[in-house]
Amino acid sequence: MALVSTDPPAPRTRLSPEQRRSQLLDLGVRLLATRSVDELSIDLLAEEAGISRGLLYHYFGNKHQFHEAVVRRAADDLVSQTAPPVEGDPVHRLLVSVTAYVDYVDANYEGYLSLVRGAA
């Protein structure tokens, strides 16, 4: 016997186009941390985001454009997270930057491999 919730559904939040696009890119980057770019299907993203496939196509045009936008966002995140601090001696700045790089690769291994393979 299946249980049916008597709770009203959670209200949907209306997002601006920029907010929705950013939300979808953030989700794509999060999924990329554990999958390759090729495994980021439109169906998976639509299901995870709770949207229709058509809405994803509305924001990105096609699967290739979505993948490109996710990879750009992931690359931007990598660059911003691994940027050396402005202050301090060069050895300390290098250590902080390299440590952040290794931590990023460790936390986002599958996505990182996709970035590297895509760059090649």
Short mmCIF file of N, CA, C and O in Angstrom, two decimals:
data_model
loop_
_atom_site.label_atom_id
_atom_site.label_comp_id
_atom_site.label_asym_id
_atom_site.label_seq_id
_atom_site.Cartn_x
_atom_site.Cartn_y
_atom_site.Cartn_z
N MET A 1 0.83 -1.17 0.00
CA MET A 1 0.00 0.00 0.00
C MET A 1 0.88 1.24 0.00
O MET A 1 1.77 1.40 0.81
N ALA A 2 0.67 2.13 -0.94
CA ALA A 2 1.46 3.35 -1.04
C ALA A 2 0.90 4.42 -0.11
O ALA A 2 -0.30 4.54 0.05
N LEU A 3 1.79 5.15 0.49
CA LEU A 3 1.38 6.24 1.36
C LEU A 3 1.27 7.50 0.52
O LEU A 3 2.14 7.82 -0.28
N VAL A 4 0.21 8.22 0.70
CA VAL A 4 -0.01 9.48 -0.01
C VAL A 4 0.11 10.60 0.99
O VAL A 4 -0.55 10.59 2.04
N SER A 5 0.94 11.56 0.66
CA SER A 5 1.13 12.69 1.56
C SER A 5 -0.10 13.58 1.54
O SER A 5 -0.66 13.86 0.48
N THR A 6 -0.51 14.03 2.70
CA THR A 6 -1.62 14.96 2.79
C THR A 6 -1.12 16.39 2.92
O THR A 6 -1.91 17.32 2.97
N ASP A 7 0.20 16.54 2.97
CA ASP A 7 0.79 17.87 3.06
C ASP A 7 0.66 18.57 1.71
O ASP A 7 0.82 17.94 0.66
N PRO A 8 0.38 19.86 1.72
CA PRO A 8 0.32 20.58 0.45
C PRO A 8 1.71 20.63 -0.17
O PRO A 8 2.72 20.63 0.54
N PRO A 9 1.78 20.64 -1.50
CA PRO A 9 3.10 20.71 -2.14
C PRO A 9 3.81 22.01 -1.77
O PRO A 9 3.16 23.03 -1.51
N ALA A 10 5.13 21.94 -1.73
CA ALA A 10 5.91 23.13 -1.41
C ALA A 10 5.69 24.17 -2.50
O ALA A 10 5.63 23.83 -3.68
N PRO A 11 5.55 25.43 -2.12
CA PRO A 11 5.34 26.46 -3.14
C PRO A 11 6.58 26.60 -4.02
O PRO A 11 7.71 26.49 -3.54
N ARG A 12 6.35 26.80 -5.29
CA ARG A 12 7.46 26.99 -6.21
C ARG A 12 7.94 28.42 -6.13
O ARG A 12 7.14 29.34 -5.99
N THR A 13 9.23 28.58 -6.24
CA THR A 13 9.81 29.90 -6.20
C THR A 13 10.04 30.37 -7.62
O THR A 13 10.65 29.66 -8.41
N ARG A 14 9.54 31.53 -7.94
CA ARG A 14 9.72 32.09 -9.26
C ARG A 14 11.08 32.77 -9.30
O ARG A 14 11.38 33.65 -8.49
N LEU A 15 11.92 32.35 -10.22
CA LEU A 15 13.26 32.92 -10.34
C LEU A 15 13.33 33.78 -11.60
O LEU A 15 12.67 33.48 -12.59
N SER A 16 14.17 34.79 -11.55
CA SER A 16 14.42 35.57 -12.77
C SER A 16 15.18 34.68 -13.74
O SER A 16 15.79 33.68 -13.34
N PRO A 17 15.19 35.01 -15.03
CA PRO A 17 15.94 34.20 -15.99
C PRO A 17 17.42 34.05 -15.61
O PRO A 17 17.99 32.97 -15.74
N GLU A 18 18.03 35.12 -15.10
CA GLU A 18 19.44 35.04 -14.70
C GLU A 18 19.64 34.11 -13.52
O GLU A 18 20.60 33.33 -13.47
N GLN A 19 18.70 34.18 -12.55
CA GLN A 19 18.79 33.31 -11.38
C GLN A 19 18.58 31.85 -11.77
O GLN A 19 19.27 30.96 -11.28
N ARG A 20 17.62 31.58 -12.66
CA ARG A 20 17.35 30.20 -13.08
C ARG A 20 18.55 29.65 -13.84
O ARG A 20 18.98 28.53 -13.62
N ARG A 21 19.11 30.44 -14.75
CA ARG A 21 20.28 30.00 -15.52
C ARG A 21 21.44 29.70 -14.58
O ARG A 21 22.11 28.68 -14.71
N SER A 22 21.67 30.57 -13.61
CA SER A 22 22.74 30.35 -12.65
C SER A 22 22.48 29.11 -11.81
O SER A 22 23.41 28.32 -11.55
N GLN A 23 21.23 28.91 -11.41
CA GLN A 23 20.86 27.71 -10.64
C GLN A 23 21.17 26.45 -11.45
O GLN A 23 21.72 25.48 -10.91
N LEU A 24 20.83 26.44 -12.72
CA LEU A 24 21.07 25.27 -13.58
C LEU A 24 22.56 25.04 -13.78
O LEU A 24 23.02 23.90 -13.78
N LEU A 25 23.32 26.11 -13.92
CA LEU A 25 24.78 25.96 -14.05
C LEU A 25 25.39 25.44 -12.76
O LEU A 25 26.28 24.57 -12.79
N ASP A 26 24.94 25.95 -11.63
CA ASP A 26 25.45 25.47 -10.34
C ASP A 26 25.16 23.98 -10.18
O ASP A 26 26.01 23.21 -9.73
N LEU A 27 23.96 23.57 -10.56
CA LEU A 27 23.60 22.16 -10.48
C LEU A 27 24.47 21.34 -11.42
O LEU A 27 24.97 20.27 -11.06
N GLY A 28 24.69 21.84 -12.63
CA GLY A 28 25.55 21.13 -13.58
C GLY A 28 26.96 20.96 -13.04
O GLY A 28 27.55 19.88 -13.16
N VAL A 29 27.51 21.98 -12.42
CA VAL A 29 28.86 21.90 -11.85
C VAL A 29 28.87 20.91 -10.69
O VAL A 29 29.81 20.11 -10.55
N ARG A 30 27.83 20.93 -9.85
CA ARG A 30 27.75 19.98 -8.74
C ARG A 30 27.70 18.55 -9.26
O ARG A 30 28.39 17.66 -8.75
N LEU A 31 26.92 18.31 -10.31
CA LEU A 31 26.84 16.97 -10.90
C LEU A 31 28.16 16.59 -11.57
O LEU A 31 28.56 15.43 -11.58
N LEU A 32 28.84 17.57 -12.13
CA LEU A 32 30.12 17.33 -12.80
C LEU A 32 31.19 16.85 -11.83
O LEU A 32 32.14 16.19 -12.22
N ALA A 33 31.03 17.15 -10.57
CA ALA A 33 32.02 16.72 -9.57
C ALA A 33 32.09 15.20 -9.47
O ALA A 33 33.13 14.65 -9.09
N THR A 34 31.01 14.50 -9.83
CA THR A 34 30.99 13.04 -9.70
C THR A 34 30.73 12.33 -11.02
O THR A 34 30.56 11.11 -11.03
N ARG A 35 30.69 13.08 -12.13
CA ARG A 35 30.42 12.50 -13.45
C ARG A 35 31.27 13.19 -14.50
O ARG A 35 31.71 14.30 -14.30
N SER A 36 31.39 12.53 -15.63
CA SER A 36 32.04 13.19 -16.76
C SER A 36 31.03 14.10 -17.45
O SER A 36 29.82 13.98 -17.23
N VAL A 37 31.51 14.99 -18.29
CA VAL A 37 30.62 15.88 -19.02
C VAL A 37 29.63 15.07 -19.86
O VAL A 37 28.45 15.40 -19.94
N ASP A 38 30.11 14.00 -20.47
CA ASP A 38 29.24 13.17 -21.31
C ASP A 38 28.10 12.53 -20.52
O ASP A 38 27.08 12.17 -21.09
N GLU A 39 28.28 12.36 -19.22
CA GLU A 39 27.24 11.76 -18.39
C GLU A 39 26.20 12.78 -17.90
O GLU A 39 25.24 12.41 -17.24
N LEU A 40 26.41 14.05 -18.22
CA LEU A 40 25.46 15.09 -17.82
C LEU A 40 24.35 15.15 -18.87
O LEU A 40 24.40 15.93 -19.81
N SER A 41 23.36 14.33 -18.69
CA SER A 41 22.27 14.30 -19.66
C SER A 41 21.23 15.37 -19.33
O SER A 41 21.11 15.81 -18.18
N ILE A 42 20.51 15.76 -20.34
CA ILE A 42 19.43 16.73 -20.16
C ILE A 42 18.37 16.15 -19.22
O ILE A 42 17.85 16.84 -18.35
N ASP A 43 18.08 14.85 -19.39
CA ASP A 43 17.09 14.21 -18.52
C ASP A 43 17.51 14.25 -17.06
O ASP A 43 16.71 14.54 -16.18
N LEU A 44 18.78 13.94 -16.80
CA LEU A 44 19.29 13.95 -15.43
C LEU A 44 19.17 15.34 -14.83
O LEU A 44 18.69 15.51 -13.71
N LEU A 45 19.62 16.34 -15.56
CA LEU A 45 19.59 17.69 -15.03
C LEU A 45 18.16 18.15 -14.80
O LEU A 45 17.85 18.74 -13.77
N ALA A 46 17.27 17.89 -15.75
CA ALA A 46 15.87 18.30 -15.61
C ALA A 46 15.25 17.64 -14.38
O ALA A 46 14.54 18.29 -13.60
N GLU A 47 15.55 16.36 -14.18
CA GLU A 47 15.01 15.65 -13.02
C GLU A 47 15.56 16.24 -11.72
O GLU A 47 14.81 16.50 -10.77
N GLU A 48 16.87 16.44 -11.66
CA GLU A 48 17.50 16.99 -10.45
C GLU A 48 17.00 18.40 -10.14
O GLU A 48 16.85 18.76 -8.98
N ALA A 49 16.77 19.20 -11.19
CA ALA A 49 16.34 20.58 -11.00
C ALA A 49 14.83 20.70 -10.82
O ALA A 49 14.34 21.76 -10.42
N GLY A 50 14.10 19.64 -11.14
CA GLY A 50 12.65 19.70 -11.05
C GLY A 50 12.02 20.57 -12.12
O GLY A 50 11.04 21.27 -11.87
N ILE A 51 12.62 20.54 -13.31
CA ILE A 51 12.12 21.35 -14.43
C ILE A 51 11.88 20.44 -15.63
O ILE A 51 12.29 19.28 -15.63
N SER A 52 11.27 20.99 -16.64
CA SER A 52 11.07 20.23 -17.87
C SER A 52 12.32 20.32 -18.74
O SER A 52 13.13 21.25 -18.59
N ARG A 53 12.47 19.35 -19.63
CA ARG A 53 13.59 19.39 -20.57
C ARG A 53 13.53 20.66 -21.41
O ARG A 53 14.55 21.27 -21.71
N GLY A 54 12.31 21.04 -21.78
CA GLY A 54 12.13 22.22 -22.63
C GLY A 54 12.67 23.48 -21.99
O GLY A 54 13.21 24.35 -22.68
N LEU A 55 12.54 23.59 -20.67
CA LEU A 55 13.05 24.78 -19.98
C LEU A 55 14.57 24.83 -20.07
O LEU A 55 15.15 25.89 -20.25
N LEU A 56 15.20 23.67 -19.96
CA LEU A 56 16.65 23.64 -20.08
C LEU A 56 17.08 24.08 -21.48
O LEU A 56 18.01 24.87 -21.64
N TYR A 57 16.37 23.61 -22.49
CA TYR A 57 16.67 24.02 -23.86
C TYR A 57 16.40 25.51 -24.06
O TYR A 57 17.10 26.18 -24.82
N HIS A 58 15.42 26.03 -23.34
CA HIS A 58 15.13 27.46 -23.42
C HIS A 58 16.34 28.29 -22.97
O HIS A 58 16.67 29.31 -23.56
N TYR A 59 17.00 27.85 -21.91
CA TYR A 59 18.12 28.60 -21.36
C TYR A 59 19.44 28.33 -22.07
O TYR A 59 20.33 29.19 -22.06
N PHE A 60 19.61 27.17 -22.66
CA PHE A 60 20.91 26.82 -23.23
C PHE A 60 20.89 26.43 -24.70
O PHE A 60 21.94 26.24 -25.28
N GLY A 61 19.75 26.30 -25.30
CA GLY A 61 19.68 26.00 -26.73
C GLY A 61 19.77 24.53 -27.04
O GLY A 61 18.89 23.97 -27.66
N ASN A 62 20.85 23.90 -26.61
CA ASN A 62 21.02 22.47 -26.85
C ASN A 62 21.99 21.89 -25.81
O ASN A 62 22.56 22.62 -25.01
N LYS A 63 22.15 20.58 -25.87
CA LYS A 63 22.99 19.89 -24.89
C LYS A 63 24.43 20.37 -24.95
O LYS A 63 25.09 20.57 -23.93
N HIS A 64 24.94 20.57 -26.15
CA HIS A 64 26.33 21.02 -26.31
C HIS A 64 26.54 22.39 -25.65
O HIS A 64 27.54 22.61 -24.96
N GLN A 65 25.60 23.30 -25.85
CA GLN A 65 25.74 24.63 -25.25
C GLN A 65 25.65 24.56 -23.72
O GLN A 65 26.33 25.31 -23.02
N PHE A 66 24.81 23.67 -23.22
CA PHE A 66 24.74 23.48 -21.77
C PHE A 66 26.07 22.95 -21.25
O PHE A 66 26.62 23.47 -20.27
N HIS A 67 26.61 21.91 -21.89
CA HIS A 67 27.89 21.35 -21.46
C HIS A 67 28.99 22.41 -21.49
O HIS A 67 29.80 22.50 -20.57
N GLU A 68 29.01 23.21 -22.55
CA GLU A 68 30.02 24.26 -22.67
C GLU A 68 29.89 25.26 -21.52
O GLU A 68 30.89 25.66 -20.92
N ALA A 69 28.67 25.65 -21.20
CA ALA A 69 28.46 26.62 -20.11
C ALA A 69 28.86 26.02 -18.76
O ALA A 69 29.45 26.72 -17.93
N VAL A 70 28.57 24.74 -18.55
CA VAL A 70 28.95 24.09 -17.28
C VAL A 70 30.46 24.00 -17.17
O VAL A 70 31.04 24.30 -16.11
N VAL A 71 31.13 23.65 -18.25
CA VAL A 71 32.60 23.54 -18.22
C VAL A 71 33.22 24.91 -17.97
O VAL A 71 34.17 25.04 -17.20
N ARG A 72 32.67 25.94 -18.60
CA ARG A 72 33.19 27.29 -18.34
C ARG A 72 33.01 27.68 -16.88
O ARG A 72 33.90 28.26 -16.27
N ARG A 73 31.83 27.39 -16.32
CA ARG A 73 31.59 27.71 -14.91
C ARG A 73 32.56 26.93 -14.02
O ARG A 73 33.12 27.48 -13.08
N ALA A 74 32.75 25.64 -14.31
CA ALA A 74 33.67 24.82 -13.51
C ALA A 74 35.10 25.35 -13.61
O ALA A 74 35.82 25.42 -12.61
N ALA A 75 35.51 25.73 -14.81
CA ALA A 75 36.86 26.27 -15.00
C ALA A 75 37.02 27.59 -14.25
O ALA A 75 38.06 27.83 -13.61
N ASP A 76 36.01 28.43 -14.32
CA ASP A 76 36.05 29.70 -13.57
C ASP A 76 36.14 29.44 -12.07
O ASP A 76 36.88 30.12 -11.36
N ASP A 77 35.38 28.45 -11.59
CA ASP A 77 35.44 28.09 -10.17
C ASP A 77 36.83 27.61 -9.79
O ASP A 77 37.37 27.98 -8.74
N LEU A 78 37.44 26.77 -10.64
CA LEU A 78 38.78 26.26 -10.38
C LEU A 78 39.78 27.41 -10.30
O LEU A 78 40.58 27.49 -9.37
N VAL A 79 39.71 28.32 -11.24
CA VAL A 79 40.64 29.45 -11.25
C VAL A 79 40.45 30.33 -10.01
O VAL A 79 41.42 30.71 -9.34
N SER A 80 39.20 30.60 -9.65
CA SER A 80 38.98 31.47 -8.49
C SER A 80 39.37 30.79 -7.18
O SER A 80 39.88 31.44 -6.27
N GLN A 81 39.15 29.48 -7.09
CA GLN A 81 39.48 28.77 -5.85
C GLN A 81 40.98 28.54 -5.68
O GLN A 81 41.45 28.32 -4.56
N THR A 82 41.72 28.55 -6.76
CA THR A 82 43.15 28.25 -6.66
C THR A 82 44.03 29.48 -6.85
O THR A 82 45.26 29.36 -6.86
N ALA A 83 43.43 30.64 -6.98
CA ALA A 83 44.22 31.86 -7.13
C ALA A 83 45.04 32.08 -5.87
O ALA A 83 44.53 31.94 -4.76
N PRO A 84 46.31 32.40 -6.04
CA PRO A 84 47.15 32.62 -4.84
C PRO A 84 46.73 33.90 -4.12
O PRO A 84 46.21 34.82 -4.74
N PRO A 85 46.96 33.94 -2.82
CA PRO A 85 46.65 35.17 -2.09
C PRO A 85 47.53 36.31 -2.60
O PRO A 85 48.63 36.08 -3.12
N VAL A 86 47.04 37.51 -2.46
CA VAL A 86 47.77 38.69 -2.94
C VAL A 86 48.96 38.99 -2.03
O VAL A 86 50.03 39.39 -2.49
N GLU A 87 48.79 38.78 -0.75
CA GLU A 87 49.82 39.12 0.24
C GLU A 87 50.61 37.87 0.63
O GLU A 87 50.14 36.75 0.49
N GLY A 88 51.80 38.11 1.15
CA GLY A 88 52.62 37.02 1.69
C GLY A 88 53.83 36.76 0.82
O GLY A 88 53.95 37.23 -0.30
N ASP A 89 54.72 35.95 1.38
CA ASP A 89 55.94 35.65 0.62
C ASP A 89 55.58 34.64 -0.49
O ASP A 89 54.58 33.92 -0.41
N PRO A 90 56.37 34.61 -1.55
CA PRO A 90 56.05 33.77 -2.71
C PRO A 90 55.87 32.28 -2.40
O PRO A 90 54.99 31.63 -2.96
N VAL A 91 56.68 31.75 -1.51
CA VAL A 91 56.57 30.32 -1.18
C VAL A 91 55.24 30.04 -0.50
O VAL A 91 54.56 29.06 -0.83
N HIS A 92 54.83 30.89 0.42
CA HIS A 92 53.55 30.71 1.09
C HIS A 92 52.40 30.83 0.09
O HIS A 92 51.46 30.03 0.11
N ARG A 93 52.46 31.81 -0.78
CA ARG A 93 51.41 32.01 -1.79
C ARG A 93 51.31 30.79 -2.70
O ARG A 93 50.21 30.34 -3.02
N LEU A 94 52.46 30.25 -3.10
CA LEU A 94 52.46 29.06 -3.95
C LEU A 94 51.87 27.86 -3.22
O LEU A 94 51.07 27.11 -3.77
N LEU A 95 52.25 27.68 -1.97
CA LEU A 95 51.73 26.57 -1.17
C LEU A 95 50.21 26.65 -1.03
O LEU A 95 49.51 25.64 -1.20
N VAL A 96 49.69 27.83 -0.75
CA VAL A 96 48.24 28.00 -0.62
C VAL A 96 47.55 27.67 -1.94
O VAL A 96 46.54 26.95 -1.98
N SER A 97 48.10 28.13 -3.04
CA SER A 97 47.49 27.90 -4.34
C SER A 97 47.53 26.43 -4.74
O SER A 97 46.53 25.86 -5.20
N VAL A 98 48.67 25.78 -4.56
CA VAL A 98 48.80 24.37 -4.92
C VAL A 98 47.92 23.49 -4.02
O VAL A 98 47.28 22.55 -4.50
N THR A 99 47.84 23.83 -2.75
CA THR A 99 46.98 23.08 -1.83
C THR A 99 45.52 23.20 -2.27
O THR A 99 44.78 22.21 -2.30
N ALA A 100 45.10 24.40 -2.63
CA ALA A 100 43.72 24.60 -3.10
C ALA A 100 43.48 23.82 -4.39
O ALA A 100 42.40 23.24 -4.57
N TYR A 101 44.46 23.76 -5.26
CA TYR A 101 44.33 23.01 -6.52
C TYR A 101 44.15 21.52 -6.24
O TYR A 101 43.24 20.88 -6.79
N VAL A 102 44.99 20.97 -5.39
CA VAL A 102 44.89 19.55 -5.05
C VAL A 102 43.56 19.25 -4.36
O VAL A 102 42.90 18.25 -4.66
N ASP A 103 43.13 20.12 -3.48
CA ASP A 103 41.84 19.94 -2.81
C ASP A 103 40.69 19.97 -3.82
O ASP A 103 39.75 19.19 -3.73
N TYR A 104 40.77 20.86 -4.79
CA TYR A 104 39.74 20.94 -5.82
C TYR A 104 39.69 19.65 -6.63
O TYR A 104 38.62 19.10 -6.86
N VAL A 105 40.84 19.16 -7.05
CA VAL A 105 40.89 17.93 -7.84
C VAL A 105 40.34 16.77 -7.02
O VAL A 105 39.56 15.96 -7.52
N ASP A 106 40.71 16.71 -5.76
CA ASP A 106 40.23 15.63 -4.89
C ASP A 106 38.71 15.67 -4.74
O ASP A 106 38.04 14.64 -4.80
N ALA A 107 38.15 16.84 -4.56
CA ALA A 107 36.71 16.98 -4.34
C ALA A 107 35.89 16.87 -5.62
O ALA A 107 34.70 16.57 -5.57
N ASN A 108 36.52 17.10 -6.77
CA ASN A 108 35.80 17.14 -8.05
C ASN A 108 36.48 16.28 -9.10
O ASN A 108 36.61 16.67 -10.25
N TYR A 109 36.90 15.10 -8.71
CA TYR A 109 37.77 14.28 -9.57
C TYR A 109 37.19 14.02 -10.96
O TYR A 109 37.85 14.27 -11.97
N GLU A 110 35.98 13.50 -11.04
CA GLU A 110 35.39 13.18 -12.35
C GLU A 110 35.25 14.43 -13.21
O GLU A 110 35.56 14.42 -14.39
N GLY A 111 34.76 15.49 -12.61
CA GLY A 111 34.63 16.74 -13.35
C GLY A 111 35.97 17.30 -13.79
O GLY A 111 36.11 17.82 -14.89
N TYR A 112 36.96 17.17 -12.92
CA TYR A 112 38.30 17.64 -13.26
C TYR A 112 38.85 16.87 -14.45
O TYR A 112 39.41 17.45 -15.38
N LEU A 113 38.67 15.56 -14.43
CA LEU A 113 39.13 14.76 -15.58
C LEU A 113 38.44 15.21 -16.87
O LEU A 113 39.07 15.30 -17.93
N SER A 114 37.16 15.51 -16.78
CA SER A 114 36.44 16.01 -17.95
C SER A 114 37.02 17.31 -18.45
O SER A 114 37.15 17.53 -19.66
N LEU A 115 37.36 18.21 -17.52
CA LEU A 115 37.95 19.49 -17.90
C LEU A 115 39.29 19.28 -18.61
O LEU A 115 39.56 19.89 -19.65
N VAL A 116 40.11 18.42 -18.05
CA VAL A 116 41.42 18.17 -18.63
C VAL A 116 41.30 17.50 -20.00
O VAL A 116 41.96 17.90 -20.95
N ARG A 117 40.44 16.51 -20.08
CA ARG A 117 40.25 15.81 -21.37
C ARG A 117 39.66 16.77 -22.41
O ARG A 117 40.03 16.71 -23.57
N GLY A 118 38.74 17.60 -21.99
CA GLY A 118 38.13 18.56 -22.92
C GLY A 118 39.15 19.57 -23.42
O GLY A 118 39.08 19.98 -24.57
N ALA A 119 40.07 19.96 -22.57
CA ALA A 119 41.11 20.91 -22.98
C ALA A 119 42.07 20.28 -23.97
O ALA A 119 42.62 20.96 -24.84
N ALA A 120 42.28 18.97 -23.85
CA ALA A 120 43.19 18.28 -24.78
C ALA A 120 42.53 18.16 -26.14
O ALA A 120 43.09 18.16 -27.16
#
